[in-house]
PDB file of C-alpha atoms and ligand atoms in Angstrom:
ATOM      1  CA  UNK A 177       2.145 -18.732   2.477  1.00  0.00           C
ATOM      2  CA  UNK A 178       4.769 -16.475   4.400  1.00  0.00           C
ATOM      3  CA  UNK A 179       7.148 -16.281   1.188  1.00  0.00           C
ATOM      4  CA  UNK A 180       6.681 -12.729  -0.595  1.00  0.00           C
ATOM      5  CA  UNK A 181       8.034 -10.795  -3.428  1.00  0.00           C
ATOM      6  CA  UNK A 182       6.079  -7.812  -2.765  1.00  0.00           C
ATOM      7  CA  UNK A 183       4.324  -7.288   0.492  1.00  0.00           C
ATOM      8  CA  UNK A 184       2.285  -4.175   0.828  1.00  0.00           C
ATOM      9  CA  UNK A 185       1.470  -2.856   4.481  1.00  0.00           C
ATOM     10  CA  UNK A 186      -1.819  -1.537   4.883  1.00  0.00           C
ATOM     11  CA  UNK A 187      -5.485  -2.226   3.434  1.00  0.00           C
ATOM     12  CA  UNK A 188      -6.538   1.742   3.001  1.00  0.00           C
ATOM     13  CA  UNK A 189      -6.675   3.424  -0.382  1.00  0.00           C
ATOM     14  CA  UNK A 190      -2.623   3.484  -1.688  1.00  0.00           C
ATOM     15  CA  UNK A 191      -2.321   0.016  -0.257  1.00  0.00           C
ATOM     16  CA  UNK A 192      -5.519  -1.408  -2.069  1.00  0.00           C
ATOM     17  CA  UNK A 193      -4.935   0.887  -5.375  1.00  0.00           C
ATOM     18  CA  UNK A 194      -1.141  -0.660  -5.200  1.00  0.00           C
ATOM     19  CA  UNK A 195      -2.406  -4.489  -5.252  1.00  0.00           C
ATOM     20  CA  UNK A 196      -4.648  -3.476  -7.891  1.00  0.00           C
ATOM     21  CA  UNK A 197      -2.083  -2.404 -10.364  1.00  0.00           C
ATOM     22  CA  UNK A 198      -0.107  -5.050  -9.187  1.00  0.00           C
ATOM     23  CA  UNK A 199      -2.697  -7.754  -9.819  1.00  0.00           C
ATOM     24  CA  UNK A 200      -3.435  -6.443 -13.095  1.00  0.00           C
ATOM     25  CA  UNK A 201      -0.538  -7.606 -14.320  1.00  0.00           C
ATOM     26  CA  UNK A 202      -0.411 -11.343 -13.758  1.00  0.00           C
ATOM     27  CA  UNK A 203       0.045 -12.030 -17.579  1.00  0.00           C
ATOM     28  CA  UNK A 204       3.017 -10.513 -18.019  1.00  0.00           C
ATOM     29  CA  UNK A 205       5.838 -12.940 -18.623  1.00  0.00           C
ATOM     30  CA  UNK A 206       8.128 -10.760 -15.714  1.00  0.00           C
ATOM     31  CA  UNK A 207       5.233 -11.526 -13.157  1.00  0.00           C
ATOM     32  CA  UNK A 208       4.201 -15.050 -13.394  1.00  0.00           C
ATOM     33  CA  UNK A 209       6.380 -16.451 -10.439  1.00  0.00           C
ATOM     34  CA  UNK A 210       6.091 -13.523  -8.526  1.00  0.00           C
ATOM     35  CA  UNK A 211       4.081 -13.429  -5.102  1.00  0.00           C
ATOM     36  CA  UNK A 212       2.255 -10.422  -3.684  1.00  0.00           C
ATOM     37  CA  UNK A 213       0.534  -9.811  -0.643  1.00  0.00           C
ATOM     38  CA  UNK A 214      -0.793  -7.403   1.201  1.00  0.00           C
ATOM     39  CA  UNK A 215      -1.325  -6.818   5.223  1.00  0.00           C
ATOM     40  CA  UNK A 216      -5.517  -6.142   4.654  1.00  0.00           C
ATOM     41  CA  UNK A 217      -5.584  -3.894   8.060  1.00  0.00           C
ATOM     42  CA  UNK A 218      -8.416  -1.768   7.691  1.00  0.00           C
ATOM     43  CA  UNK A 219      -9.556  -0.308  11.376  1.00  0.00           C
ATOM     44  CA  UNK A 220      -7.195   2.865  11.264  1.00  0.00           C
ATOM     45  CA  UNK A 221      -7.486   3.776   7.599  1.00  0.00           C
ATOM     46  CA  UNK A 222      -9.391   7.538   7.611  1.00  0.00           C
ATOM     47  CA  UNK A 223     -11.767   5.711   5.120  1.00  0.00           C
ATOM     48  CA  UNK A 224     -14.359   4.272   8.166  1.00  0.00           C
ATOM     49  CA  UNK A 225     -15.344   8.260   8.064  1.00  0.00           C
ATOM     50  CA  UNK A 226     -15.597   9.649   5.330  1.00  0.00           C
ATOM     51  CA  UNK A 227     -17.885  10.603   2.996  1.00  0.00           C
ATOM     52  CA  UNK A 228     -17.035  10.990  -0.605  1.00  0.00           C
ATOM     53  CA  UNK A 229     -18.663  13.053  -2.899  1.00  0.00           C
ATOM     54  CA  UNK A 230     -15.628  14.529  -4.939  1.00  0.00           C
ATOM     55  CA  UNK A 231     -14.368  11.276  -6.461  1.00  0.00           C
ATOM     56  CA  UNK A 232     -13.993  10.941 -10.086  1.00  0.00           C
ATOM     57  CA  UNK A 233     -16.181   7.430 -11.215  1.00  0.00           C
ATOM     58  CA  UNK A 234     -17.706   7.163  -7.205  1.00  0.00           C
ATOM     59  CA  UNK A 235     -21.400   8.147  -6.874  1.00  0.00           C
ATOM     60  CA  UNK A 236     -21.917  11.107  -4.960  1.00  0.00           C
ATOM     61  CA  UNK A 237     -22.601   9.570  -0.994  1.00  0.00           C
ATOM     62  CA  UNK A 238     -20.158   6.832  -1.278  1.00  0.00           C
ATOM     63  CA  UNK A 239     -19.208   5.916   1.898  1.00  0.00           C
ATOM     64  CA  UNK A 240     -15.262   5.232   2.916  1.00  0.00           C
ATOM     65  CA  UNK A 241     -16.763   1.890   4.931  1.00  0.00           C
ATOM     66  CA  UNK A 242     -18.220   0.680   1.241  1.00  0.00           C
ATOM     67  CA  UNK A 243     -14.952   1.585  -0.197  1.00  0.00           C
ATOM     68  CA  UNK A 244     -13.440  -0.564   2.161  1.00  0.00           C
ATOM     69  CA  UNK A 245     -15.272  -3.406   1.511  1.00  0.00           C
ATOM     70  CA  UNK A 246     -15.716  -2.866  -1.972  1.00  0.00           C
ATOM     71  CA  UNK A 247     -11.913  -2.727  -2.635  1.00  0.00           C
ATOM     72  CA  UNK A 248     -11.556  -5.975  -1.031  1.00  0.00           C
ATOM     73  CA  UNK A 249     -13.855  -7.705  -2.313  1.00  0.00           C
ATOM     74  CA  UNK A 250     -13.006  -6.295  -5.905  1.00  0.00           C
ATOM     75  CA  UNK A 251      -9.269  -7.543  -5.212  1.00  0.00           C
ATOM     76  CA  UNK A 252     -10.571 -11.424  -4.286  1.00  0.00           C
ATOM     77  CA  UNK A 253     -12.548 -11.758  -6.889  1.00  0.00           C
ATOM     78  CA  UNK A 254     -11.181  -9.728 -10.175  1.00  0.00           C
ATOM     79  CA  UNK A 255      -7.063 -11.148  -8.588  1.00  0.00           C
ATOM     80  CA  UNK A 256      -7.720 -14.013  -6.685  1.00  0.00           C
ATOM     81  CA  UNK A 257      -3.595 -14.821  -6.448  1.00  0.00           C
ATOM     82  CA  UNK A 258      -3.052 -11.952  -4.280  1.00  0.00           C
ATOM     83  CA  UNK A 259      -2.809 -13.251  -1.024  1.00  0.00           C
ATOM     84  CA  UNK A 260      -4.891 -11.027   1.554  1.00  0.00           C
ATOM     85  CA  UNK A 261      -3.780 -11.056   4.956  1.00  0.00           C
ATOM     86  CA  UNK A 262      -6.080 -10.177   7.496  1.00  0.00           C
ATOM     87  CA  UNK A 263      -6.549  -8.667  11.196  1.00  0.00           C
ATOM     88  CA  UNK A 264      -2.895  -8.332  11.547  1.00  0.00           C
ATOM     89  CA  UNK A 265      -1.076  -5.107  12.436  1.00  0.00           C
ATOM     90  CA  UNK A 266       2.570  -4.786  11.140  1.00  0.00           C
ATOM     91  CA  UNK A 267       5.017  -4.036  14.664  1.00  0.00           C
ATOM     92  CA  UNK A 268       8.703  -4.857  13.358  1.00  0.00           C
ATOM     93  CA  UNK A 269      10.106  -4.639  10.028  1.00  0.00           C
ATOM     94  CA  UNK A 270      13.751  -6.692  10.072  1.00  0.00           C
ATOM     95  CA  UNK A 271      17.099  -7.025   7.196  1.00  0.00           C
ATOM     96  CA  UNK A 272      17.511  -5.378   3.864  1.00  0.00           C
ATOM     97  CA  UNK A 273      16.192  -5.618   0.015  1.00  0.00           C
ATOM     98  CA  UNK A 274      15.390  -9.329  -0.762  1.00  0.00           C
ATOM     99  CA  UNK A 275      15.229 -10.426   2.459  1.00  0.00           C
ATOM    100  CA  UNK A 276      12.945  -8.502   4.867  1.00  0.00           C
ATOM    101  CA  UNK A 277      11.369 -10.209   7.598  1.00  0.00           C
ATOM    102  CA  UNK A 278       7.834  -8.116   8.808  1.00  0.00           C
ATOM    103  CA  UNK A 279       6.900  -8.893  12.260  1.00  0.00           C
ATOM    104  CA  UNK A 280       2.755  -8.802  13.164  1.00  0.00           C
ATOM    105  CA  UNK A 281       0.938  -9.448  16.148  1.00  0.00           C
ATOM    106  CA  UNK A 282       0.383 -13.105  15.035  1.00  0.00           C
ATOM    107  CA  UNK A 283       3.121 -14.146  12.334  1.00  0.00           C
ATOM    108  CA  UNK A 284       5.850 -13.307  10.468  1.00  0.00           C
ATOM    109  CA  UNK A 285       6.595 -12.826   6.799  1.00  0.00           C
ATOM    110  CA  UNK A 286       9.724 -12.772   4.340  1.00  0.00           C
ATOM    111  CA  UNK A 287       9.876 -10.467   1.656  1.00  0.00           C
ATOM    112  CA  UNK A 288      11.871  -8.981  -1.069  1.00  0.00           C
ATOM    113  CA  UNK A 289      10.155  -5.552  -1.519  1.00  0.00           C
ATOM    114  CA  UNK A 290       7.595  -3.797   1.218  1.00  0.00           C
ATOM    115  CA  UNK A 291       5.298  -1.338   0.537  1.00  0.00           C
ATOM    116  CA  UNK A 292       4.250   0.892   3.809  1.00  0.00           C
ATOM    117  CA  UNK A 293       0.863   2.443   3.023  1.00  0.00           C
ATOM    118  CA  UNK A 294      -0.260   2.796   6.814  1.00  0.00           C
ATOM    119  CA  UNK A 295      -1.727   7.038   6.701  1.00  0.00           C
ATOM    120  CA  UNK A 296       0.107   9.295   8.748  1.00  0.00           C
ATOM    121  CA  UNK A 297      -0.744   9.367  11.945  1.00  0.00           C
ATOM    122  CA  UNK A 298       2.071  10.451  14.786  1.00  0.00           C
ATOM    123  CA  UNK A 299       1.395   7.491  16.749  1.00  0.00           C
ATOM    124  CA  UNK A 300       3.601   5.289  13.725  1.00  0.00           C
ATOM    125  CA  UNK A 301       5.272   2.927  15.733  1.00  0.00           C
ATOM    126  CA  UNK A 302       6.822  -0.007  13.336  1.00  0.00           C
ATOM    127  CA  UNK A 303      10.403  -0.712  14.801  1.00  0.00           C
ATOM    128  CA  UNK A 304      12.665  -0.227  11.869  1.00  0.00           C
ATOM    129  CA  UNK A 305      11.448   2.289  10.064  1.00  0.00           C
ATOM    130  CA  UNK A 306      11.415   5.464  12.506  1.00  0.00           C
ATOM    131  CA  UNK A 307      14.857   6.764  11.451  1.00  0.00           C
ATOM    132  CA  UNK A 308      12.837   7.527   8.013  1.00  0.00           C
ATOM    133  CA  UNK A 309       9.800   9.212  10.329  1.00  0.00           C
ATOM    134  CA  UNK A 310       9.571  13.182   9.842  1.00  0.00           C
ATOM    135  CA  UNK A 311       7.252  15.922  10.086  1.00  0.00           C
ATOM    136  CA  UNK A 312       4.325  15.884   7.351  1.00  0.00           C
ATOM    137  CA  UNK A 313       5.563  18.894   4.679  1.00  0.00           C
ATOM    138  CA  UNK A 314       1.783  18.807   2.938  1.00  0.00           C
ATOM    139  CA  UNK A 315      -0.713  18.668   6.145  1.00  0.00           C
ATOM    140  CA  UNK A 316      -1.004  21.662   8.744  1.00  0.00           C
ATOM    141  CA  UNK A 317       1.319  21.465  11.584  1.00  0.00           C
ATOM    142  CA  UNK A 318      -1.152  21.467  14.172  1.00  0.00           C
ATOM    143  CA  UNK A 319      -2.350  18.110  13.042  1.00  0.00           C
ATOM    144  CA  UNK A 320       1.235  16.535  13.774  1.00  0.00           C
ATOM    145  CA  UNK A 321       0.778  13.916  11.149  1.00  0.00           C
ATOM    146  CA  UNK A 322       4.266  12.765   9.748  1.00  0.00           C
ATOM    147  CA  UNK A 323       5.218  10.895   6.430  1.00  0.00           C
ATOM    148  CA  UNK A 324       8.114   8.403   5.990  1.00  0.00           C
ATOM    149  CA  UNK A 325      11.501  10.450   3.830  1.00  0.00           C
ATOM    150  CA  UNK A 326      11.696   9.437   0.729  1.00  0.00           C
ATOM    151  CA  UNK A 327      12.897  10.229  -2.835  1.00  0.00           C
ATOM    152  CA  UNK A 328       9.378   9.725  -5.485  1.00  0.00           C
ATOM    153  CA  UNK A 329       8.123   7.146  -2.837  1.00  0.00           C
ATOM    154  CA  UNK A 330      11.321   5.233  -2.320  1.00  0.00           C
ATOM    155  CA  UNK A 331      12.536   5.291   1.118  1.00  0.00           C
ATOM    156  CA  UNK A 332      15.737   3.292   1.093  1.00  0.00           C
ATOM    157  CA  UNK A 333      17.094  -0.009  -1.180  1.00  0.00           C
ATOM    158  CA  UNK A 334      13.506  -2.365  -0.855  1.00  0.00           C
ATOM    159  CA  UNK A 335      11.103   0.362   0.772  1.00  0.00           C
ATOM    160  CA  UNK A 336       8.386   2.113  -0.747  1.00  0.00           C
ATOM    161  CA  UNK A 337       6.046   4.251   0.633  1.00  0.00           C
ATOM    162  CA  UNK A 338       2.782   4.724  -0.373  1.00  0.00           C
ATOM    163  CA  UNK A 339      -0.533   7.225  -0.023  1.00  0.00           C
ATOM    164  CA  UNK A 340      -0.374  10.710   2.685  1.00  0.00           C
ATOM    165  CA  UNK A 341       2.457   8.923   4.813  1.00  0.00           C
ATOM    166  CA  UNK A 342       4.664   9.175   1.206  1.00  0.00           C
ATOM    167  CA  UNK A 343       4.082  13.118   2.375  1.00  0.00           C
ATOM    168  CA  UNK A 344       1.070  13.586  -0.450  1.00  0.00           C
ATOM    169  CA  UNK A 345      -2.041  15.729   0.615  1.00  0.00           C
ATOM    170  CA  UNK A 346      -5.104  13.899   2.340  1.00  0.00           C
ATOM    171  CA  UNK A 347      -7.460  13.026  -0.532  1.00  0.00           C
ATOM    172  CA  UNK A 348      -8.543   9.619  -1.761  1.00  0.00           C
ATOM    173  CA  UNK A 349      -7.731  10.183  -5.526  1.00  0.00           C
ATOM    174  CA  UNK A 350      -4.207  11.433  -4.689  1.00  0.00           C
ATOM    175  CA  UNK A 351      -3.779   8.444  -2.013  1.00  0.00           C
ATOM    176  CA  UNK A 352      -4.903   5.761  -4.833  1.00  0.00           C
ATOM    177  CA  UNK A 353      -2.604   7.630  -7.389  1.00  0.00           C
ATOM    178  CA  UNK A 354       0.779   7.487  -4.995  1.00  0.00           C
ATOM    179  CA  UNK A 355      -0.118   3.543  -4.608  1.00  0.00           C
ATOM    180  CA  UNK A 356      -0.549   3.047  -8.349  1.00  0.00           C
ATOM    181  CA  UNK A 357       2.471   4.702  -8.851  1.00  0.00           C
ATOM    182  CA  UNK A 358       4.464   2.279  -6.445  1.00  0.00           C
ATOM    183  CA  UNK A 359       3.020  -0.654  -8.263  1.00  0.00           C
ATOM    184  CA  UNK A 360       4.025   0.828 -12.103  1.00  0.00           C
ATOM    185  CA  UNK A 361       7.584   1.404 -10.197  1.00  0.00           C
ATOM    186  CA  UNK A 362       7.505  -2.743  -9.087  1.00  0.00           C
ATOM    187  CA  UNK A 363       7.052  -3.215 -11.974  1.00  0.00           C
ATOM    188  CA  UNK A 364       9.280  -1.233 -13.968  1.00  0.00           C
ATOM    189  CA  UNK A 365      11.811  -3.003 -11.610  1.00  0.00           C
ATOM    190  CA  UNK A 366      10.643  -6.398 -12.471  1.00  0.00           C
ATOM    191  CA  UNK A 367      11.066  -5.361 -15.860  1.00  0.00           C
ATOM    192  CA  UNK A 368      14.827  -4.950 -15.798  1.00  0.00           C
ATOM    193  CA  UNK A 369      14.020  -1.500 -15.882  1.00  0.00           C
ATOM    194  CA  UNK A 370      12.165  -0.874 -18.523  1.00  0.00           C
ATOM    195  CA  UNK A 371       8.658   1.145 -18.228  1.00  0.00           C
ATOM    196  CA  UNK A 372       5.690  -1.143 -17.201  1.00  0.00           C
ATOM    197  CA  UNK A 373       2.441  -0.129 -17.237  1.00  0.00           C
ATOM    198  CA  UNK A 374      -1.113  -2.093 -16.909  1.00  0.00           C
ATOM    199  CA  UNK A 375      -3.655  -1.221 -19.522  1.00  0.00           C
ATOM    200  CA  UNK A 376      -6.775  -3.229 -20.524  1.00  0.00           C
ATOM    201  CA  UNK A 377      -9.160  -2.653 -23.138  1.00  0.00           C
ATOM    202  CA  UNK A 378     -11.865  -3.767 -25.088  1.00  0.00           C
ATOM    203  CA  UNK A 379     -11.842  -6.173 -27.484  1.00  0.00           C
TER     204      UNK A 379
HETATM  205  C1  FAD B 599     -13.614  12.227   7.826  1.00  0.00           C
HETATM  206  C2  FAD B 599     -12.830  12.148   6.524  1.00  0.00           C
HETATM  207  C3  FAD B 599     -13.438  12.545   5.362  1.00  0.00           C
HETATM  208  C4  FAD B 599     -12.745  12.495   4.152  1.00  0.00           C
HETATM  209  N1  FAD B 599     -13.365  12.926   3.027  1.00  0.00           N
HETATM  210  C5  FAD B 599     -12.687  12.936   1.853  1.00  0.00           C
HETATM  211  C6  FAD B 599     -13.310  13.410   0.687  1.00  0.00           C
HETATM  212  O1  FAD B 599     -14.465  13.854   0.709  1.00  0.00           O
HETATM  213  N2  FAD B 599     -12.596  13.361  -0.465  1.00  0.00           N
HETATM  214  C7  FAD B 599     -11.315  12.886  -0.532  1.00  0.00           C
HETATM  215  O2  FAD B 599     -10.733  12.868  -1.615  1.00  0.00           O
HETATM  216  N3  FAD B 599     -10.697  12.445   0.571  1.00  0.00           N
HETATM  217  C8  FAD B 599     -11.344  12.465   1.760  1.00  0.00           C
HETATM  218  N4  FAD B 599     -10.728  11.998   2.890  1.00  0.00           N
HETATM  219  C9  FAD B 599      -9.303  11.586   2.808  1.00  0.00           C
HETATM  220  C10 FAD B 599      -9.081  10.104   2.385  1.00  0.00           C
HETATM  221  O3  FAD B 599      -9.884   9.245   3.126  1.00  0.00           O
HETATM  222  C11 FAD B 599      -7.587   9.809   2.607  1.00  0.00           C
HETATM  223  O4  FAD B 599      -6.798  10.733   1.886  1.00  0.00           O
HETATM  224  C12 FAD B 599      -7.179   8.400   2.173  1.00  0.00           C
HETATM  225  O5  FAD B 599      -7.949   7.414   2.805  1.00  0.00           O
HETATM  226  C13 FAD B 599      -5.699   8.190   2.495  1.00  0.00           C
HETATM  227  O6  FAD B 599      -5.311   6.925   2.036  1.00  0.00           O
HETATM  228  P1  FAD B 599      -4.032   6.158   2.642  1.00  0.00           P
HETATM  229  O7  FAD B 599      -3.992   4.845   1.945  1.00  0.00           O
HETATM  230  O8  FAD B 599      -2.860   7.037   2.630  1.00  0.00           O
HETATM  231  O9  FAD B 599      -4.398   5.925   4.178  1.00  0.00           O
HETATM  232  P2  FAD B 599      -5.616   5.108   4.813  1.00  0.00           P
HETATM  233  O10 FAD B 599      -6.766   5.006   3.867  1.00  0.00           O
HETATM  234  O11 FAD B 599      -5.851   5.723   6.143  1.00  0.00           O
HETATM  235  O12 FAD B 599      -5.037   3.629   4.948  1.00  0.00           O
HETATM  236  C14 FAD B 599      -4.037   3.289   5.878  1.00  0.00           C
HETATM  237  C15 FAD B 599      -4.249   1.806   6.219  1.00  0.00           C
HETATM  238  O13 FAD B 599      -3.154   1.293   6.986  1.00  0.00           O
HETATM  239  C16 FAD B 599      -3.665   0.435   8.007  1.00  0.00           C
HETATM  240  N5  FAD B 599      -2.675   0.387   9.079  1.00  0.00           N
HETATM  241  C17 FAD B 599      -2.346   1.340   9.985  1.00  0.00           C
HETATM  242  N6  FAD B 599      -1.339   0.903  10.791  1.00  0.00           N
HETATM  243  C18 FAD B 599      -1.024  -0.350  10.358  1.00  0.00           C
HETATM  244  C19 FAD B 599      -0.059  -1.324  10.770  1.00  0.00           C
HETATM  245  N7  FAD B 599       0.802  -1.100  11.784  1.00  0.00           N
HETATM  246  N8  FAD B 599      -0.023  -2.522  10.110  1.00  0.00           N
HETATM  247  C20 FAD B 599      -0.858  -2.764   9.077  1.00  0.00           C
HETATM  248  N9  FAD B 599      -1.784  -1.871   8.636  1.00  0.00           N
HETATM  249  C21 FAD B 599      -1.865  -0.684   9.272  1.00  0.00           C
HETATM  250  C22 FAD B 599      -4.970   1.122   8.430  1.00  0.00           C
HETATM  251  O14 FAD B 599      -5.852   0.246   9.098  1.00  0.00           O
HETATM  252  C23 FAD B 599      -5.499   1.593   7.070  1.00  0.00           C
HETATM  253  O15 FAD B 599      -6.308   0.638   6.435  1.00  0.00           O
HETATM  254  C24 FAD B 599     -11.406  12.020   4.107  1.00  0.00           C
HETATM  255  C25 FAD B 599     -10.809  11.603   5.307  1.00  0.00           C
HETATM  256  C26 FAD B 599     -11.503  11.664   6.497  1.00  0.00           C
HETATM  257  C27 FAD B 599     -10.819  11.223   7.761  1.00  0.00           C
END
């Protein structure tokens, strides 16, 4: 499968929380023929070292590494259909809204929307998207992270951003928030514009 609708960048904490929300919402009539994917890159996210003990529904010692895992393995199982695409690092990002080609180390992929949730660290190198590279406003300066521009996570006609490159504040709740957000946007746009949110409940 190289054929996208959505393809998120980047297995961390917006890019998993995104294909979560996403996923949720395979019954919905405006989702059934779409296809989602997401680059499941894992090595850089600042997960591997952290430990989290201020997480709302995470016991206290949680390790990032288990949320790694976890995350993944919550995505195969509970939303099988989205296609996880792994040990591949995004390089070159090609063309406009609805026809975007992404360029790894090992393939390449059309898509119609991206999602770039890759952190913020200054060595961001993807070819065609460092006109949109700036400072970070949220993190010290002496760190030198940067975020992507954008306008409430939208960097230009097909781009999203997602997570502490979107310019948000490092901290996992806020990260998983900014890639839940993206998703609800999708899907508002999937929606012909009408509000779309994923809610399950008890029966
Ligand atoms: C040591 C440490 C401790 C922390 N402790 C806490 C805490 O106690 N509480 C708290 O709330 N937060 C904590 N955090 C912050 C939290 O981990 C981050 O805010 C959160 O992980 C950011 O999520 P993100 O999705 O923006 O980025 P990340 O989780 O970093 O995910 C980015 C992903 O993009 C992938 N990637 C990078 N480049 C590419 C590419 N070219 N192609 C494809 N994929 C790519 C990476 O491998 C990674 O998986 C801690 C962070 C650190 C470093």
């Amino acid at each position: 499968m190289n054929t996208f609708d959505v393809l998120i960048i980047g297995g961390g904490a917006a890019g998993m929380s995104c294909a979560l929300v996403l996923g949720s919402a395979k019954n919905k009539a405006f989702t059934i023929d779409k296809t989602i994917g997401i680059i499941m890159h894992q090595k850089a996210s600042a997960l591997v070292s952290g430990l989290f003990n201020n997480v709302l529904g995470l016991k206290a010692g949680t390790t990032g590494k288990e949320i790694l895992e976890k995350g993944k393995q919550q995505l195969s199982e509970t939303y099988p259909h989205i296609i996880q695409i792994e040990q591949e690092k995004v390089q070159k990002i090609e063309g406009t809204k609805g026809n975007f080609t992404v360029i790894t180390n090992k393939n390449q992929y059309q898509a119609k929307i991206i999602v770039i949730a890759v952190g913020p660290s200054n060595l961001f190198n993807i070819e065609g998207l460092l006109q949109y590279v700036a400072p970070h406003q949220k993190l010290p300066p002496a760190k030198e992270r940067i975020q992507l521009k954008n306008n409430d996570h939208k960097v230009t006609d097909g781009i999203y951003v997602a997570g502490v490159l979107a310019g948000w504040r490092s901290q996992f709740a806020i990260a998983c928030g900014s890639g839940a957000s993206v998703a609800t946007d999708i899907l508002t746009e999937w929606n012909n514009g009408n509000p779309a949110m994923v809610h399950d409940k008890i029966d």
